[in-house]
GROMACS .gro file of C-alpha atoms in nm:
model
  263
    1UNK     CA    1  -1.728   0.670  -0.123
    2UNK     CA    2  -1.471   0.737   0.136
    3UNK     CA    3  -1.206   0.458   0.234
    4UNK     CA    4  -0.994   0.461   0.534
    5UNK     CA    5  -0.630   0.302   0.549
    6UNK     CA    6  -0.444   0.364   0.860
    7UNK     CA    7  -0.192   0.207   1.116
    8UNK     CA    8  -0.419   0.271   1.413
    9UNK     CA    9  -0.542  -0.069   1.474
   10UNK     CA   10  -0.899  -0.122   1.628
   11UNK     CA   11  -0.814  -0.146   2.000
   12UNK     CA   12  -0.843   0.253   2.040
   13UNK     CA   13  -1.099   0.503   1.947
   14UNK     CA   14  -0.905   0.678   1.680
   15UNK     CA   15  -1.098   0.519   1.387
   16UNK     CA   16  -1.436   0.572   1.541
   17UNK     CA   17  -1.351   0.942   1.600
   18UNK     CA   18  -1.251   0.995   1.230
   19UNK     CA   19  -1.570   0.831   1.119
   20UNK     CA   20  -1.784   1.047   1.362
   21UNK     CA   21  -1.617   1.352   1.205
   22UNK     CA   22  -1.709   1.236   0.859
   23UNK     CA   23  -2.076   1.162   0.929
   24UNK     CA   24  -2.115   1.505   1.119
   25UNK     CA   25  -2.032   1.674   0.787
   26UNK     CA   26  -2.175   1.410   0.548
   27UNK     CA   27  -2.451   1.196   0.730
   28UNK     CA   28  -2.496   0.997   0.395
   29UNK     CA   29  -2.125   0.916   0.334
   30UNK     CA   30  -2.034   0.567   0.265
   31UNK     CA   31  -1.726   0.466   0.455
   32UNK     CA   32  -1.523   0.152   0.374
   33UNK     CA   33  -1.242   0.036   0.620
   34UNK     CA   34  -0.965  -0.105   0.377
   35UNK     CA   35  -0.718  -0.187   0.682
   36UNK     CA   36  -0.616  -0.038   1.009
   37UNK     CA   37  -0.345  -0.297   1.059
   38UNK     CA   38  -0.061  -0.134   0.863
   39UNK     CA   39   0.255  -0.180   1.089
   40UNK     CA   40   0.298   0.130   1.289
   41UNK     CA   41   0.484   0.409   1.088
   42UNK     CA   42   0.547   0.173   0.785
   43UNK     CA   43   0.522   0.407   0.498
   44UNK     CA   44   0.634   0.131   0.247
   45UNK     CA   45   0.378  -0.119   0.365
   46UNK     CA   46   0.110   0.135   0.336
   47UNK     CA   47   0.198   0.253  -0.026
   48UNK     CA   48   0.216  -0.102  -0.146
   49UNK     CA   49  -0.128  -0.179   0.034
   50UNK     CA   50  -0.305   0.120  -0.094
   51UNK     CA   51  -0.171   0.082  -0.449
   52UNK     CA   52  -0.284  -0.280  -0.455
   53UNK     CA   53  -0.649  -0.209  -0.361
   54UNK     CA   54  -0.777   0.146  -0.469
   55UNK     CA   55  -0.801   0.026  -0.837
   56UNK     CA   56  -1.087  -0.206  -0.731
   57UNK     CA   57  -1.296   0.093  -0.598
   58UNK     CA   58  -1.541   0.286  -0.804
   59UNK     CA   59  -1.413   0.590  -0.981
   60UNK     CA   60  -1.408   0.927  -0.787
   61UNK     CA   61  -1.367   0.735  -0.452
   62UNK     CA   62  -1.192   0.934  -0.194
   63UNK     CA   63  -0.916   0.760   0.007
   64UNK     CA   64  -0.786   0.881   0.332
   65UNK     CA   65  -0.461   0.727   0.412
   66UNK     CA   66  -0.317   0.807   0.760
   67UNK     CA   67   0.023   0.645   0.838
   68UNK     CA   68   0.191   0.956   0.968
   69UNK     CA   69   0.508   0.943   1.174
   70UNK     CA   70   0.562   1.310   1.094
   71UNK     CA   71   0.235   1.436   1.237
   72UNK     CA   72   0.263   1.773   1.404
   73UNK     CA   73   0.596   1.868   1.208
   74UNK     CA   74   0.627   2.077   0.912
   75UNK     CA   75   0.528   1.806   0.675
   76UNK     CA   76   0.227   1.914   0.479
   77UNK     CA   77  -0.131   1.784   0.452
   78UNK     CA   78  -0.225   1.725   0.083
   79UNK     CA   79  -0.498   1.610  -0.140
   80UNK     CA   80  -0.388   1.414  -0.462
   81UNK     CA   81  -0.612   1.374  -0.753
   82UNK     CA   82  -0.568   1.118  -1.047
   83UNK     CA   83  -0.814   1.027  -1.313
   84UNK     CA   84  -0.963   0.750  -1.101
   85UNK     CA   85  -0.945   0.868  -0.741
   86UNK     CA   86  -0.873   1.135  -0.480
   87UNK     CA   87  -0.617   1.071  -0.192
   88UNK     CA   88  -0.624   1.266   0.130
   89UNK     CA   89  -0.300   1.215   0.326
   90UNK     CA   90   0.026   1.347   0.462
   91UNK     CA   91   0.296   1.445   0.238
   92UNK     CA   92   0.518   1.164   0.322
   93UNK     CA   93   0.545   0.967  -0.006
   94UNK     CA   94   0.252   0.741   0.086
   95UNK     CA   95   0.109   0.753  -0.262
   96UNK     CA   96   0.431   0.680  -0.461
   97UNK     CA   97   0.330   0.360  -0.590
   98UNK     CA   98   0.000   0.494  -0.714
   99UNK     CA   99   0.168   0.755  -0.932
  100UNK     CA  100   0.398   0.484  -1.082
  101UNK     CA  101   0.070   0.347  -1.206
  102UNK     CA  102  -0.113   0.653  -1.327
  103UNK     CA  103  -0.058   1.026  -1.385
  104UNK     CA  104  -0.116   1.272  -1.099
  105UNK     CA  105  -0.346   1.530  -1.234
  106UNK     CA  106  -0.293   1.792  -0.943
  107UNK     CA  107  -0.192   1.811  -0.579
  108UNK     CA  108  -0.339   2.059  -0.332
  109UNK     CA  109  -0.193   2.148  -0.001
  110UNK     CA  110  -0.453   2.179   0.273
  111UNK     CA  111  -0.413   2.537   0.407
  112UNK     CA  112  -0.776   2.644   0.445
  113UNK     CA  113  -0.867   2.553   0.789
  114UNK     CA  114  -1.240   2.645   0.736
  115UNK     CA  115  -1.268   2.281   0.609
  116UNK     CA  116  -1.073   2.124   0.910
  117UNK     CA  117  -1.190   2.087   1.263
  118UNK     CA  118  -1.188   2.411   1.489
  119UNK     CA  119  -0.907   2.292   1.699
  120UNK     CA  120  -0.630   2.099   1.505
  121UNK     CA  121  -0.401   1.894   1.734
  122UNK     CA  122  -0.050   1.829   1.693
  123UNK     CA  123  -0.093   1.444   1.727
  124UNK     CA  124  -0.419   1.359   1.538
  125UNK     CA  125  -0.442   1.503   1.183
  126UNK     CA  126  -0.649   1.198   1.079
  127UNK     CA  127  -0.931   1.335   1.279
  128UNK     CA  128  -0.878   1.686   1.253
  129UNK     CA  129  -0.762   1.758   0.899
  130UNK     CA  130  -0.803   1.437   0.674
  131UNK     CA  131  -1.134   1.324   0.770
  132UNK     CA  132  -1.301   1.658   0.765
  133UNK     CA  133  -1.155   1.755   0.425
  134UNK     CA  134  -1.250   1.421   0.280
  135UNK     CA  135  -1.600   1.466   0.400
  136UNK     CA  136  -1.619   1.806   0.254
  137UNK     CA  137  -1.498   1.673  -0.082
  138UNK     CA  138  -1.764   1.417  -0.077
  139UNK     CA  139  -2.026   1.703  -0.041
  140UNK     CA  140  -1.885   1.866  -0.346
  141UNK     CA  141  -1.636   2.122  -0.218
  142UNK     CA  142  -1.389   2.202  -0.481
  143UNK     CA  143  -1.019   2.102  -0.430
  144UNK     CA  144  -0.920   2.463  -0.527
  145UNK     CA  145  -1.106   2.585  -0.205
  146UNK     CA  146  -0.878   2.387   0.017
  147UNK     CA  147  -0.534   2.535  -0.068
  148UNK     CA  148  -0.291   2.616  -0.351
  149UNK     CA  149  -0.164   2.364  -0.603
  150UNK     CA  150   0.173   2.248  -0.543
  151UNK     CA  151   0.404   2.039  -0.758
  152UNK     CA  152   0.702   1.926  -0.548
  153UNK     CA  153   0.545   1.646  -0.320
  154UNK     CA  154   0.746   1.390  -0.144
  155UNK     CA  155   0.816   1.046  -0.298
  156UNK     CA  156   0.950   0.734  -0.138
  157UNK     CA  157   1.252   0.548  -0.277
  158UNK     CA  158   1.069   0.221  -0.349
  159UNK     CA  159   1.299  -0.080  -0.392
  160UNK     CA  160   1.311  -0.225  -0.722
  161UNK     CA  161   1.423  -0.565  -0.831
  162UNK     CA  162   1.781  -0.593  -0.968
  163UNK     CA  163   1.775  -0.747  -1.302
  164UNK     CA  164   2.073  -0.931  -1.468
  165UNK     CA  165   2.099  -1.181  -1.742
  166UNK     CA  166   2.091  -1.477  -1.522
  167UNK     CA  167   1.930  -1.357  -1.217
  168UNK     CA  168   1.677  -1.120  -1.042
  169UNK     CA  169   1.735  -0.996  -0.689
  170UNK     CA  170   1.403  -0.895  -0.530
  171UNK     CA  171   1.306  -0.806  -0.183
  172UNK     CA  172   1.017  -0.899   0.061
  173UNK     CA  173   0.797  -0.590   0.091
  174UNK     CA  174   0.506  -0.714   0.298
  175UNK     CA  175   0.417  -1.007   0.540
  176UNK     CA  176   0.028  -1.063   0.524
  177UNK     CA  177  -0.200  -1.188   0.805
  178UNK     CA  178  -0.123  -1.561   0.694
  179UNK     CA  179   0.247  -1.523   0.714
  180UNK     CA  180   0.282  -1.508   0.332
  181UNK     CA  181   0.582  -1.314   0.221
  182UNK     CA  182   0.511  -1.102  -0.070
  183UNK     CA  183   0.793  -0.986  -0.304
  184UNK     CA  184   0.857  -0.670  -0.516
  185UNK     CA  185   0.896  -0.894  -0.818
  186UNK     CA  186   0.591  -0.911  -1.048
  187UNK     CA  187   0.494  -1.201  -1.279
  188UNK     CA  188   0.522  -0.964  -1.559
  189UNK     CA  189   0.899  -0.916  -1.467
  190UNK     CA  190   0.954  -1.296  -1.486
  191UNK     CA  191   0.784  -1.336  -1.817
  192UNK     CA  192   0.944  -1.044  -1.978
  193UNK     CA  193   1.292  -1.156  -1.878
  194UNK     CA  194   1.242  -1.526  -1.969
  195UNK     CA  195   1.265  -1.643  -1.613
  196UNK     CA  196   0.909  -1.760  -1.581
  197UNK     CA  197   0.943  -2.123  -1.704
  198UNK     CA  198   1.284  -2.222  -1.582
  199UNK     CA  199   1.396  -2.065  -1.256
  200UNK     CA  200   1.511  -2.160  -0.902
  201UNK     CA  201   1.410  -1.927  -0.618
  202UNK     CA  202   1.635  -1.880  -0.319
  203UNK     CA  203   1.510  -1.731   0.017
  204UNK     CA  204   1.606  -1.769   0.377
  205UNK     CA  205   1.824  -2.066   0.276
  206UNK     CA  206   1.533  -2.250   0.105
  207UNK     CA  207   1.536  -2.338  -0.273
  208UNK     CA  208   1.222  -2.350  -0.466
  209UNK     CA  209   1.225  -2.494  -0.812
  210UNK     CA  210   0.901  -2.381  -0.956
  211UNK     CA  211   0.613  -2.158  -0.945
  212UNK     CA  212   0.284  -2.323  -0.811
  213UNK     CA  213  -0.051  -2.222  -0.950
  214UNK     CA  214  -0.228  -2.233  -0.596
  215UNK     CA  215  -0.131  -2.323  -0.243
  216UNK     CA  216  -0.272  -2.680  -0.242
  217UNK     CA  217  -0.061  -2.780  -0.540
  218UNK     CA  218   0.207  -2.846  -0.282
  219UNK     CA  219   0.201  -3.079   0.018
  220UNK     CA  220   0.075  -2.950   0.340
  221UNK     CA  221   0.359  -2.786   0.535
  222UNK     CA  222   0.561  -2.744   0.236
  223UNK     CA  223   0.730  -2.414   0.111
  224UNK     CA  224   0.609  -2.291  -0.233
  225UNK     CA  225   0.613  -1.983  -0.455
  226UNK     CA  226   0.337  -1.862  -0.654
  227UNK     CA  227   0.179  -1.563  -0.824
  228UNK     CA  228  -0.054  -1.381  -0.570
  229UNK     CA  229  -0.372  -1.201  -0.672
  230UNK     CA  230  -0.195  -0.866  -0.717
  231UNK     CA  231   0.055  -1.023  -0.953
  232UNK     CA  232   0.347  -1.032  -0.708
  233UNK     CA  233   0.555  -1.342  -0.647
  234UNK     CA  234   0.469  -1.465  -0.298
  235UNK     CA  235   0.664  -1.726  -0.078
  236UNK     CA  236   0.406  -1.929   0.119
  237UNK     CA  237   0.378  -2.240   0.328
  238UNK     CA  238   0.073  -2.458   0.247
  239UNK     CA  239  -0.164  -2.423   0.558
  240UNK     CA  240   0.117  -2.262   0.756
  241UNK     CA  241   0.318  -1.949   0.778
  242UNK     CA  242   0.629  -1.876   0.564
  243UNK     CA  243   0.708  -1.576   0.790
  244UNK     CA  244   0.737  -1.810   1.100
  245UNK     CA  245   0.855  -2.118   0.916
  246UNK     CA  246   1.146  -1.960   0.741
  247UNK     CA  247   1.186  -1.668   0.981
  248UNK     CA  248   1.138  -1.420   0.688
  249UNK     CA  249   1.099  -1.048   0.747
  250UNK     CA  250   1.043  -0.747   0.520
  251UNK     CA  251   1.341  -0.619   0.374
  252UNK     CA  252   1.483  -0.957   0.313
  253UNK     CA  253   1.638  -1.032  -0.018
  254UNK     CA  254   1.508  -1.309  -0.261
  255UNK     CA  255   1.700  -1.459  -0.557
  256UNK     CA  256   1.557  -1.577  -0.886
  257UNK     CA  257   1.802  -1.783  -1.088
  258UNK     CA  258   1.752  -1.878  -1.445
  259UNK     CA  259   1.807  -2.256  -1.507
  260UNK     CA  260   1.866  -2.418  -1.831
  261UNK     CA  261   1.553  -2.569  -1.995
  262UNK     CA  262   1.537  -2.943  -1.958
  263UNK     CA  263   1.692  -3.146  -2.268
   0.00000   0.00000   0.00000
């Protein structure tokens, strides 16, 4: 199985070109579109999105990730292998979150152009390098045939929550299609630091005094916080958009304050 995650959108032909290349090499390939709506050049959004989704795919799936502001430059094209999956992508840190979750077995720099298209452009490595390489891997080509093994790959500096005795300072890392604001604070973090049951959340001038279990547990139009399906704390508006209502953007800080338990 081959998946595609890009910032290409679906208005242009780019995604179709990549699929055409894959089918030329492996007509029996199974291709799944994860998303093509990553904000343009947003490596952090791509890193969080692919980390949230790849674990639900079958073992040995091949994930092509193309969010590539450095295309055509000296940045390397790589294949990364973990125990669960193979990732074909630019060497720009896009897999950083995955390697926080599981061990990187090996990384190959793609240097053997026999497995790329005959003419490699300076602007579309998704079509000319990543798609054909993934297709060849799906046909059984060994990773060692693609190029040399390397160890010094690029990693992003992922924002981590700041944890103190009475507060946690997190950050909005993603605004989804519904306008929900996803934070980098995990429910496990709240539970491990005794913030889970007694807390006040402050974001964009709004105070929220509890975690809801689901959206409709609050009144329509009201702002709430809950644990989303990936385990992150999320700010939402029931049947509305937190992003629009609160004017929240990625990178904005969110404060979790520990409150005394009720007497």
